[in-house]
Every structure is written in structure tokens, then in C-alpha cells.
CSV table of C-alpha atoms in Angstrom, one decimal:
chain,number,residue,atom,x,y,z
A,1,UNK,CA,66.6,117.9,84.9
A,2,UNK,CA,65.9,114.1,85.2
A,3,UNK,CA,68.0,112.2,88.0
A,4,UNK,CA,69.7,110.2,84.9
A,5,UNK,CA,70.7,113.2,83.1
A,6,UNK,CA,71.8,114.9,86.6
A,7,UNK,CA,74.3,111.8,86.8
A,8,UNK,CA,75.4,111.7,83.6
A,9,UNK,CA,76.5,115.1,83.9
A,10,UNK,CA,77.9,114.6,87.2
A,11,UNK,CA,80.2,111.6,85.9
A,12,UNK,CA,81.2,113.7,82.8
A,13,UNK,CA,82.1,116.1,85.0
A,14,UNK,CA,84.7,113.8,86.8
A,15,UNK,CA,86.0,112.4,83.6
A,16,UNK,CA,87.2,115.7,82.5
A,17,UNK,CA,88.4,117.0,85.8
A,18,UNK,CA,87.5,115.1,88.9
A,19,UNK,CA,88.6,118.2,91.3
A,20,UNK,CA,86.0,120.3,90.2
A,21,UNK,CA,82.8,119.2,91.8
A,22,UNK,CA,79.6,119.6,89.5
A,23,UNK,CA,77.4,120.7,92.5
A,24,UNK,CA,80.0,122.5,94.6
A,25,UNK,CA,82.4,124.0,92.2
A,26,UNK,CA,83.5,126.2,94.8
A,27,UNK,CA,86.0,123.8,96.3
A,28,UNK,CA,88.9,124.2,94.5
A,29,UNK,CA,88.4,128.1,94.1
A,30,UNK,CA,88.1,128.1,97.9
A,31,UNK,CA,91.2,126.3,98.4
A,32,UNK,CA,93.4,128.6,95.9
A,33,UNK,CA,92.0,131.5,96.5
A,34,UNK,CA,92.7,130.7,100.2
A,35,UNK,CA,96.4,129.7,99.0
A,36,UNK,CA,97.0,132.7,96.7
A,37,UNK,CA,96.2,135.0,99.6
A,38,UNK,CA,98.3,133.5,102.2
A,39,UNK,CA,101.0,133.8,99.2
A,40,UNK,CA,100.8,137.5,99.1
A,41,UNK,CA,100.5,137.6,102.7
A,42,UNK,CA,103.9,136.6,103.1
A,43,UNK,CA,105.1,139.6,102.0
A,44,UNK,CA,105.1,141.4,105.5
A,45,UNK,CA,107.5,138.4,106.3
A,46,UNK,CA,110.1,138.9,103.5
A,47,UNK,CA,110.0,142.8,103.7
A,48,UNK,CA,110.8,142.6,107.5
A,49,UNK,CA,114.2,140.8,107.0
A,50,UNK,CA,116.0,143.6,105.5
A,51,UNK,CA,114.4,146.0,108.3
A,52,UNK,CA,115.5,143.4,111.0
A,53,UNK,CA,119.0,143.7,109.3
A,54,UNK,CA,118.8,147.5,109.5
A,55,UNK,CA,117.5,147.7,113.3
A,56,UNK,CA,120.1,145.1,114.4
A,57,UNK,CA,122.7,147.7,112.7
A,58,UNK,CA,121.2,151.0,114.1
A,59,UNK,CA,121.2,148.8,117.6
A,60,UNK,CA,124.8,149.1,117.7
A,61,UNK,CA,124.5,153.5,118.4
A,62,UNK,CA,124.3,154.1,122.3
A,63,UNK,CA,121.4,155.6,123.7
A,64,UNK,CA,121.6,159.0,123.9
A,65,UNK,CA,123.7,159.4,120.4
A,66,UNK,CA,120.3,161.2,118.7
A,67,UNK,CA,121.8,160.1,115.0
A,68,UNK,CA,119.9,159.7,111.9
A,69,UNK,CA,118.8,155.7,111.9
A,70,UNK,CA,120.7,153.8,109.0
A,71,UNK,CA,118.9,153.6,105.8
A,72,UNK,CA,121.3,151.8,103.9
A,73,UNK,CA,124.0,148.5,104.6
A,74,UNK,CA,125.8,146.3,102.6
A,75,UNK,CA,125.1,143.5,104.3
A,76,UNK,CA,121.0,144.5,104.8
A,77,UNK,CA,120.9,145.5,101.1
A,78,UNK,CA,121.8,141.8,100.5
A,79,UNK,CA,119.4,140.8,103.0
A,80,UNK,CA,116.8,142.5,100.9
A,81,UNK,CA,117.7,141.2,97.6
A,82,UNK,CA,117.4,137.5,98.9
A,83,UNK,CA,114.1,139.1,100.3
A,84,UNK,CA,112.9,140.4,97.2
A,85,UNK,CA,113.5,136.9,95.5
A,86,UNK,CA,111.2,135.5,97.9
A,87,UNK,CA,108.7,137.2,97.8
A,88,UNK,CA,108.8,137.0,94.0
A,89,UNK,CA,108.9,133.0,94.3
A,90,UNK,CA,105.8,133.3,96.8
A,91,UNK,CA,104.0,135.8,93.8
A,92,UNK,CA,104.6,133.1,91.0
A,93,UNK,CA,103.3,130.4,93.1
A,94,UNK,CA,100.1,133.3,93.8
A,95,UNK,CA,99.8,134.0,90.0
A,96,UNK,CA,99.5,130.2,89.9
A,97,UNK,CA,96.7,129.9,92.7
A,98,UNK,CA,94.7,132.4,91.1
A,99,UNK,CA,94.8,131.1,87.8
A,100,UNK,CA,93.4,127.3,88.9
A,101,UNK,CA,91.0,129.5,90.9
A,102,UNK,CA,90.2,131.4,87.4
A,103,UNK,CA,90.2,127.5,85.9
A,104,UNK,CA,87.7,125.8,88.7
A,105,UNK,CA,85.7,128.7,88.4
A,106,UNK,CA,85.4,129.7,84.7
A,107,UNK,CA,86.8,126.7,82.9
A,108,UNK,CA,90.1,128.7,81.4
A,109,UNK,CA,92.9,130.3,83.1
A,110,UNK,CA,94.1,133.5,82.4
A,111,UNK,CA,97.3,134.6,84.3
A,112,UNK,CA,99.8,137.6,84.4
A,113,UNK,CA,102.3,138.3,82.3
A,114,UNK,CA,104.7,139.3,84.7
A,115,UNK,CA,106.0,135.7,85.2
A,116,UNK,CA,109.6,136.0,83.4
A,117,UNK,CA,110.5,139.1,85.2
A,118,UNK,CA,109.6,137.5,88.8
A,119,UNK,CA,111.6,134.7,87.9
A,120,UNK,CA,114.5,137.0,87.1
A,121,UNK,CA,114.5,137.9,90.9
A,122,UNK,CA,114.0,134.6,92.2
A,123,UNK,CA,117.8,133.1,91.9
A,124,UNK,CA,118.7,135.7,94.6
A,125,UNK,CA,116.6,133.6,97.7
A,126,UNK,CA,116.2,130.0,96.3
A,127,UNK,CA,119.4,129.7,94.7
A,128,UNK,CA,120.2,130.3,90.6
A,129,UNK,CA,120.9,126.6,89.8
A,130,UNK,CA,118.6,124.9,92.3
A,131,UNK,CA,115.2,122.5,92.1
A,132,UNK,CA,113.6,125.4,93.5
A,133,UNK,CA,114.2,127.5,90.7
A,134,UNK,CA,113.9,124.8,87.8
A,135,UNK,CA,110.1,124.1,89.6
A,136,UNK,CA,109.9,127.6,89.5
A,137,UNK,CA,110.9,128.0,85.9
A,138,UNK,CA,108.3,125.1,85.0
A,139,UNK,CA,105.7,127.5,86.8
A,140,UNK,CA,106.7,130.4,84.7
A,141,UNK,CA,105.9,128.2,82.0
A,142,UNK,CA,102.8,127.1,82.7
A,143,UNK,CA,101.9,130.9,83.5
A,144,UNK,CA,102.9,132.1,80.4
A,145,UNK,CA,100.7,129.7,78.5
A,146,UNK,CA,97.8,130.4,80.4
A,147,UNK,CA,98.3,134.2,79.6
A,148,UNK,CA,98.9,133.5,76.1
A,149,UNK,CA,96.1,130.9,75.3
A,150,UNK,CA,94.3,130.0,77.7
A,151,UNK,CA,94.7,127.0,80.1
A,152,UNK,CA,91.8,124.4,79.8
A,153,UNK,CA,90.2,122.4,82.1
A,154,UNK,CA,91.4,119.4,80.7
A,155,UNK,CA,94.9,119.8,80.7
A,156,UNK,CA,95.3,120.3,84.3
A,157,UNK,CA,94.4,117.0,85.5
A,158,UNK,CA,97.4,115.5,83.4
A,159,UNK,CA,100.0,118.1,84.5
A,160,UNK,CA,98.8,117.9,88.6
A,161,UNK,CA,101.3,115.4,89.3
A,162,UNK,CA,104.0,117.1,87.8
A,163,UNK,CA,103.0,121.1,89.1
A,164,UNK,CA,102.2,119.9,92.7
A,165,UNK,CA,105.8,118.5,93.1
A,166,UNK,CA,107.1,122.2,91.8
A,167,UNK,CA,105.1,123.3,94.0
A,168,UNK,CA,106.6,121.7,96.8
A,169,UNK,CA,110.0,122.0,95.9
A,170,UNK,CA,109.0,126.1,96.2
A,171,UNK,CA,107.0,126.4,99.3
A,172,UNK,CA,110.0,123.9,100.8
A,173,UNK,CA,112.6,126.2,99.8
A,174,UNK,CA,110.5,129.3,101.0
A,175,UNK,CA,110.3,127.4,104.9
A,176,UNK,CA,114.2,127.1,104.9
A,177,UNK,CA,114.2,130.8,104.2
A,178,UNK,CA,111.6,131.8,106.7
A,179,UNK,CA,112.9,129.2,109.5
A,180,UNK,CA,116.2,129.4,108.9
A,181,UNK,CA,117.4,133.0,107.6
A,182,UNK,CA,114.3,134.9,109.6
A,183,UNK,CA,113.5,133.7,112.0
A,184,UNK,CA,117.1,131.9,113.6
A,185,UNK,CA,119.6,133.8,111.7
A,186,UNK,CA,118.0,137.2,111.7
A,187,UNK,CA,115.7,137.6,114.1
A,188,UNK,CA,118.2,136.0,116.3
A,189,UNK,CA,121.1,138.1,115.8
A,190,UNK,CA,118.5,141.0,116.1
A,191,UNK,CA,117.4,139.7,119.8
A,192,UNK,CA,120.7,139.0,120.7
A,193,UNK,CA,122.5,142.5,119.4
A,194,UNK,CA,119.5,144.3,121.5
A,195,UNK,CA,120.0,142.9,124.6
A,196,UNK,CA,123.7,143.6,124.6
A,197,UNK,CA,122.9,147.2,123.6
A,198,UNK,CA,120.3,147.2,127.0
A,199,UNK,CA,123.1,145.4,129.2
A,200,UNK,CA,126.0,147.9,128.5
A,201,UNK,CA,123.8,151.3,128.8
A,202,UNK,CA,121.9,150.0,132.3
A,203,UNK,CA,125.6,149.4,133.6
A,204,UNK,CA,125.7,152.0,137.0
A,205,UNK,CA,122.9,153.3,136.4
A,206,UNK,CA,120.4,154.0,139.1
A,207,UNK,CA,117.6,151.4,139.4
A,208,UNK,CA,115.2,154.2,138.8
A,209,UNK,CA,116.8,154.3,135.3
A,210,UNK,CA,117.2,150.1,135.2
A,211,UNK,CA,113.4,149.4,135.4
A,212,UNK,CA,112.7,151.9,132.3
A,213,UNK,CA,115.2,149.9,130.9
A,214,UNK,CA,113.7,146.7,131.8
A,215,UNK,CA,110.0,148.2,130.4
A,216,UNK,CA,111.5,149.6,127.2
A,217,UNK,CA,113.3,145.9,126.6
A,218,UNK,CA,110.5,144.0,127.6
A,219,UNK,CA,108.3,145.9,124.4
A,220,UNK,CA,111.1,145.4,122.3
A,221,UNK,CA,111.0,141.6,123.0
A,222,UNK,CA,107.7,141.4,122.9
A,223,UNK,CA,108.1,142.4,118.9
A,224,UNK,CA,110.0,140.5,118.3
A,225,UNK,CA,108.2,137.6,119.7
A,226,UNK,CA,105.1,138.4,117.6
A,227,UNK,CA,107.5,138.7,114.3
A,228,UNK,CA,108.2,135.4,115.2
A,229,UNK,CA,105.1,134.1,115.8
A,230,UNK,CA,104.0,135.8,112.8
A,231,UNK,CA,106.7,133.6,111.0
A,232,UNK,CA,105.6,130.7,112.1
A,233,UNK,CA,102.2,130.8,111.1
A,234,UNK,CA,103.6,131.6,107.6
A,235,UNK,CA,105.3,128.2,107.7
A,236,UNK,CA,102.4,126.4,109.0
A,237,UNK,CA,100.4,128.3,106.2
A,238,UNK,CA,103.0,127.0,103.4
A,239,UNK,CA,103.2,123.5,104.9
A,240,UNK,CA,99.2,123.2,104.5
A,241,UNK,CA,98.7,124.7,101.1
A,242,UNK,CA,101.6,122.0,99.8
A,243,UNK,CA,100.2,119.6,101.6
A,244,UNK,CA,96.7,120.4,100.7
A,245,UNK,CA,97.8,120.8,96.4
A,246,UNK,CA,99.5,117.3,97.3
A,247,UNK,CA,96.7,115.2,98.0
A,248,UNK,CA,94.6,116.7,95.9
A,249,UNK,CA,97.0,115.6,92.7
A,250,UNK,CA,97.5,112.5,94.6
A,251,UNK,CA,93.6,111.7,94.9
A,252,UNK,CA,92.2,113.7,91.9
A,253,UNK,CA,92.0,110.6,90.0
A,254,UNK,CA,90.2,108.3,92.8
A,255,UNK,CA,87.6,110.6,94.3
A,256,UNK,CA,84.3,111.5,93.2
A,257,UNK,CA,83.2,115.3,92.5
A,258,UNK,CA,81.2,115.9,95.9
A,259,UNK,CA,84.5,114.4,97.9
A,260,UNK,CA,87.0,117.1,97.0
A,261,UNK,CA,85.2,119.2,98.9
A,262,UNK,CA,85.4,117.2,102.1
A,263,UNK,CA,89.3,116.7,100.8
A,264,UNK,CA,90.0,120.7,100.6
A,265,UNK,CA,87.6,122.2,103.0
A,266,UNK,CA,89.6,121.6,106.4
A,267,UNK,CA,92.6,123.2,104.1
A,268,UNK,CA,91.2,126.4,103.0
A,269,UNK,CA,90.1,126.6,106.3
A,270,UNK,CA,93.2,126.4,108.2
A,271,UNK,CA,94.7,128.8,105.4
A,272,UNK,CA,92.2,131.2,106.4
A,273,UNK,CA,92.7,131.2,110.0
A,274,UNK,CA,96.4,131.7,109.2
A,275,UNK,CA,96.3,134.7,107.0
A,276,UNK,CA,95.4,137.1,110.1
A,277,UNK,CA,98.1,135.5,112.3
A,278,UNK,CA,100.8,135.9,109.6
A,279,UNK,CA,99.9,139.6,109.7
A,280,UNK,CA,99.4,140.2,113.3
A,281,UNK,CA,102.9,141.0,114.0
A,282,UNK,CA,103.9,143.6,111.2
């Protein structure tokens, strides 16, 4: 092909949808496929609250006692309905990944059809009446239409704006969950109820008896620490993705093809760095 025509088709190319670039087409599919995979990698996250609740309540039984762990709590079955919301809010925001990664790569999106009854579950974590859950009904939305008749090209780069703030308002509400119910509230208690459980059985026993104590506690902390850890790379995951969708609606209009690349590259990279380290400690 000429160099004239090879520009001509490069500027068309940014006129109907400046973040896909017409001789590396792979950067937005790189980024969202990197996004929709640390999305379903949060699972391990969300599945461990309701199993944190349940140690924390088996934790109360002395040593010794030989009963049946608890399968079942009021509280921890409430746990693990928030949980389930979460990790359906972190699906719909994956079904939404994969379906710009389906539209960088193949021009339409097609998505799930599964959107409605995700966003049945999602009250229960991000709250029935909150922004969280209006962005998440506007995602549902946008799913269903892809599934329906297919998405084109050139109707993402009008609704960026609008689906990158959704998108944030999600991934902020999924942070408060992970930081503040996980991670302080749960694992917390968790921690806390564990090394009462250790203090009252080592008390007069022989020191013999102490340091297995002191072993055994030190490899339950150590869990712990690595659920943690684990945690926090999920929120370091969620903070880049948004921040990553962000600029690229905030930019899609001002850059040139070959510079979205150069915009989402250190992005998916991170992402992908993440993923094992939000997985390491489950």
C-alpha cells in the first residue's frame, strides 16, 4: 500500500475510534483483557470473607474440644451475601472488559446475557440505592445491548466519558469493601479473636507446650498476613484499571493511534504483575 493511502487509513482510523490503534490494535485488548482478568481474580478475595467469618467463629472452641468446624452462621451467611454481591459487581465490570476487548479486537461486542441476574445480587455489597449500583445498572445496560445487537465501534467513543465514570464509581465502591470490611473489619477481628484463643490455652502451660504454641501462631499469622497482602494488591489492581479506563476516555479524543499504546502499556502491565499477587495468598 502507498504511504498516502497508509495515512489515510491511519487518520480514518482515529476519526472513528482514536483508541484503537491501526498498527497496534492490540492495545486496548491488552489493557481489558488484563482488566477483565484481574476482575475475576478477585474472587479468591470475596470468597475468603465469609470463610474468615467462619474461622473467626470456630476460633472461639478451645483446643482440645475435637468438634465438627462450623459450617454455617448468621452473621457469616451475611458476610457471604455481601460477598456474593461483590463479586457479582466485579463480574459485570469483567463482562464489560471482555466485551471492549471483543470490540478493539473484532470491531463488535458481543457480551453475556447474564447481566440482569448479576445485578440482582449486587445491592447486597454496594448498597440497593447507591451510585454504585445506578453505574452498575448503566453497565447492565450497555451489556445487554451488546448481547442483543451488537456494540459498534463507533459508539463507544461517545459513551467513554460516561462508562469510565460508572466505572469508577464500581471499582471505588469495591476498595471500600476490600479495605474496609476485609481487610480492617474482618481480617481484623479474625487476628485479634486468634490470638486471644492462643493467650488463654498457653496459660500454665509448660514452655515445652508455649513454644508449639508460639510456632502454630506464628503460621497462622503468617496467613493471615499473605490474605492481606493478597488484598492489597487487589486494591492496587482496581485503582490502576480505573485509573487506566480514566485517562484513556479522558485522552481518547487528543491522542493519535500509535500513542494509546504508550498510554495503556505501563497499565496492562502493572495489571499483570498484580494478578499472581492477588492470588498468592488463597
Amino acid at each position: 500500500m502507498p504511504r498516502a493511502s497508509r495515512d489515510l487509513a491511519c487518520l480514518v482510523a482515529v476519526l472513528v475510534l482514536p483508541l484503537v490503534n491501526c498498527t497496534t490494535p492490540d492495545a486496548v485488548s491488552k489493557f481489558c483483557g488484563s482488566a477483565s482478568t484481574t476482575l475475576t481474580s478477585a474472587s479468591v478475595v470475596f470468597d475468603d470473607m465469609k470463610l474468615s467469618c467462619l474461622r473467626e467463629v470456630n476460633s472461639r472452641d478451645e483446643f482440645g474440644t475435637f468438634k465438627p468446624p462450623v459450617q454455617s452462621d448468621e452473621n457469616c451467611n451475611a458476610i457471604g451475601d455481601q460477598a456474593v454481591g461483590a463479586a457479582a459487581a466485579a463480574k459485570v465490570l469483567s463482562d464489560y472488559f471482555s466485551a471492549i476487548n471483543s470490540l478493539a479486537s473484532f470491531g463488535t461486542a458481543k457480551a453475556g446475557t447474564n447481566a440482569q441476574s448479576l445485578l440482582s445480587k449486587t445491592g447486597a455489597a454496594v448498597g440497593a440505592s447507591s451510585s454504585a449500583q445506578t453505574a452498575l445498572g448503566s453497565i447492565e445496560q450497555f451489556l445487554v445491548s451488546a448481547a442483543t445487537s451488537g456494540y459498534q465501534r463507533k459508539q463507544l467513543e461517545k459513551d467513554l466519558p460516561k462508562v469510565s465514570a460508572n466505572v469508577s464509581a464500581v471499582v471505588s465502591a469495591l476498595i471500600t469493601i476490600v479495605h474496609d470490611d476485609y481487610i480492617d473489619r474482618q481480617l481484623g477481628s479474625e487476628e485479634q479473636k486468634l490470638a486471644v484463643r492462643y493467650r488463654e490455652f498457653a496459660k500454665d502451660k509448660s514452655p515445652e507446650i508455649k513454644l508449639l504454641l508460639d510456632d502454630r501462631w506464628h503460621a497462622d499469622e503468617q496467613a493471615l498476613a499473605s490474605k492481606r497482602a493478597s488484598a492489597q494488591s487487589l486494591i492496587t489492581a482496581l485503582k490502576s484499571l480505573s485509573k487506566g479506563f480514566a485517562d484513556l476516555a479522558a485522552n481518547a479524543h487528543q491522542l493519535r493511534a500509535k500513542e494509546v499504546s504508550g498510554l495503556l502499556g505501563p497499565y496492562a502491565t502493572q495489571l499483570q504483575a498484580l494478578i499472581p499477587q492477588i492470588q498468592k495468598g488463597f
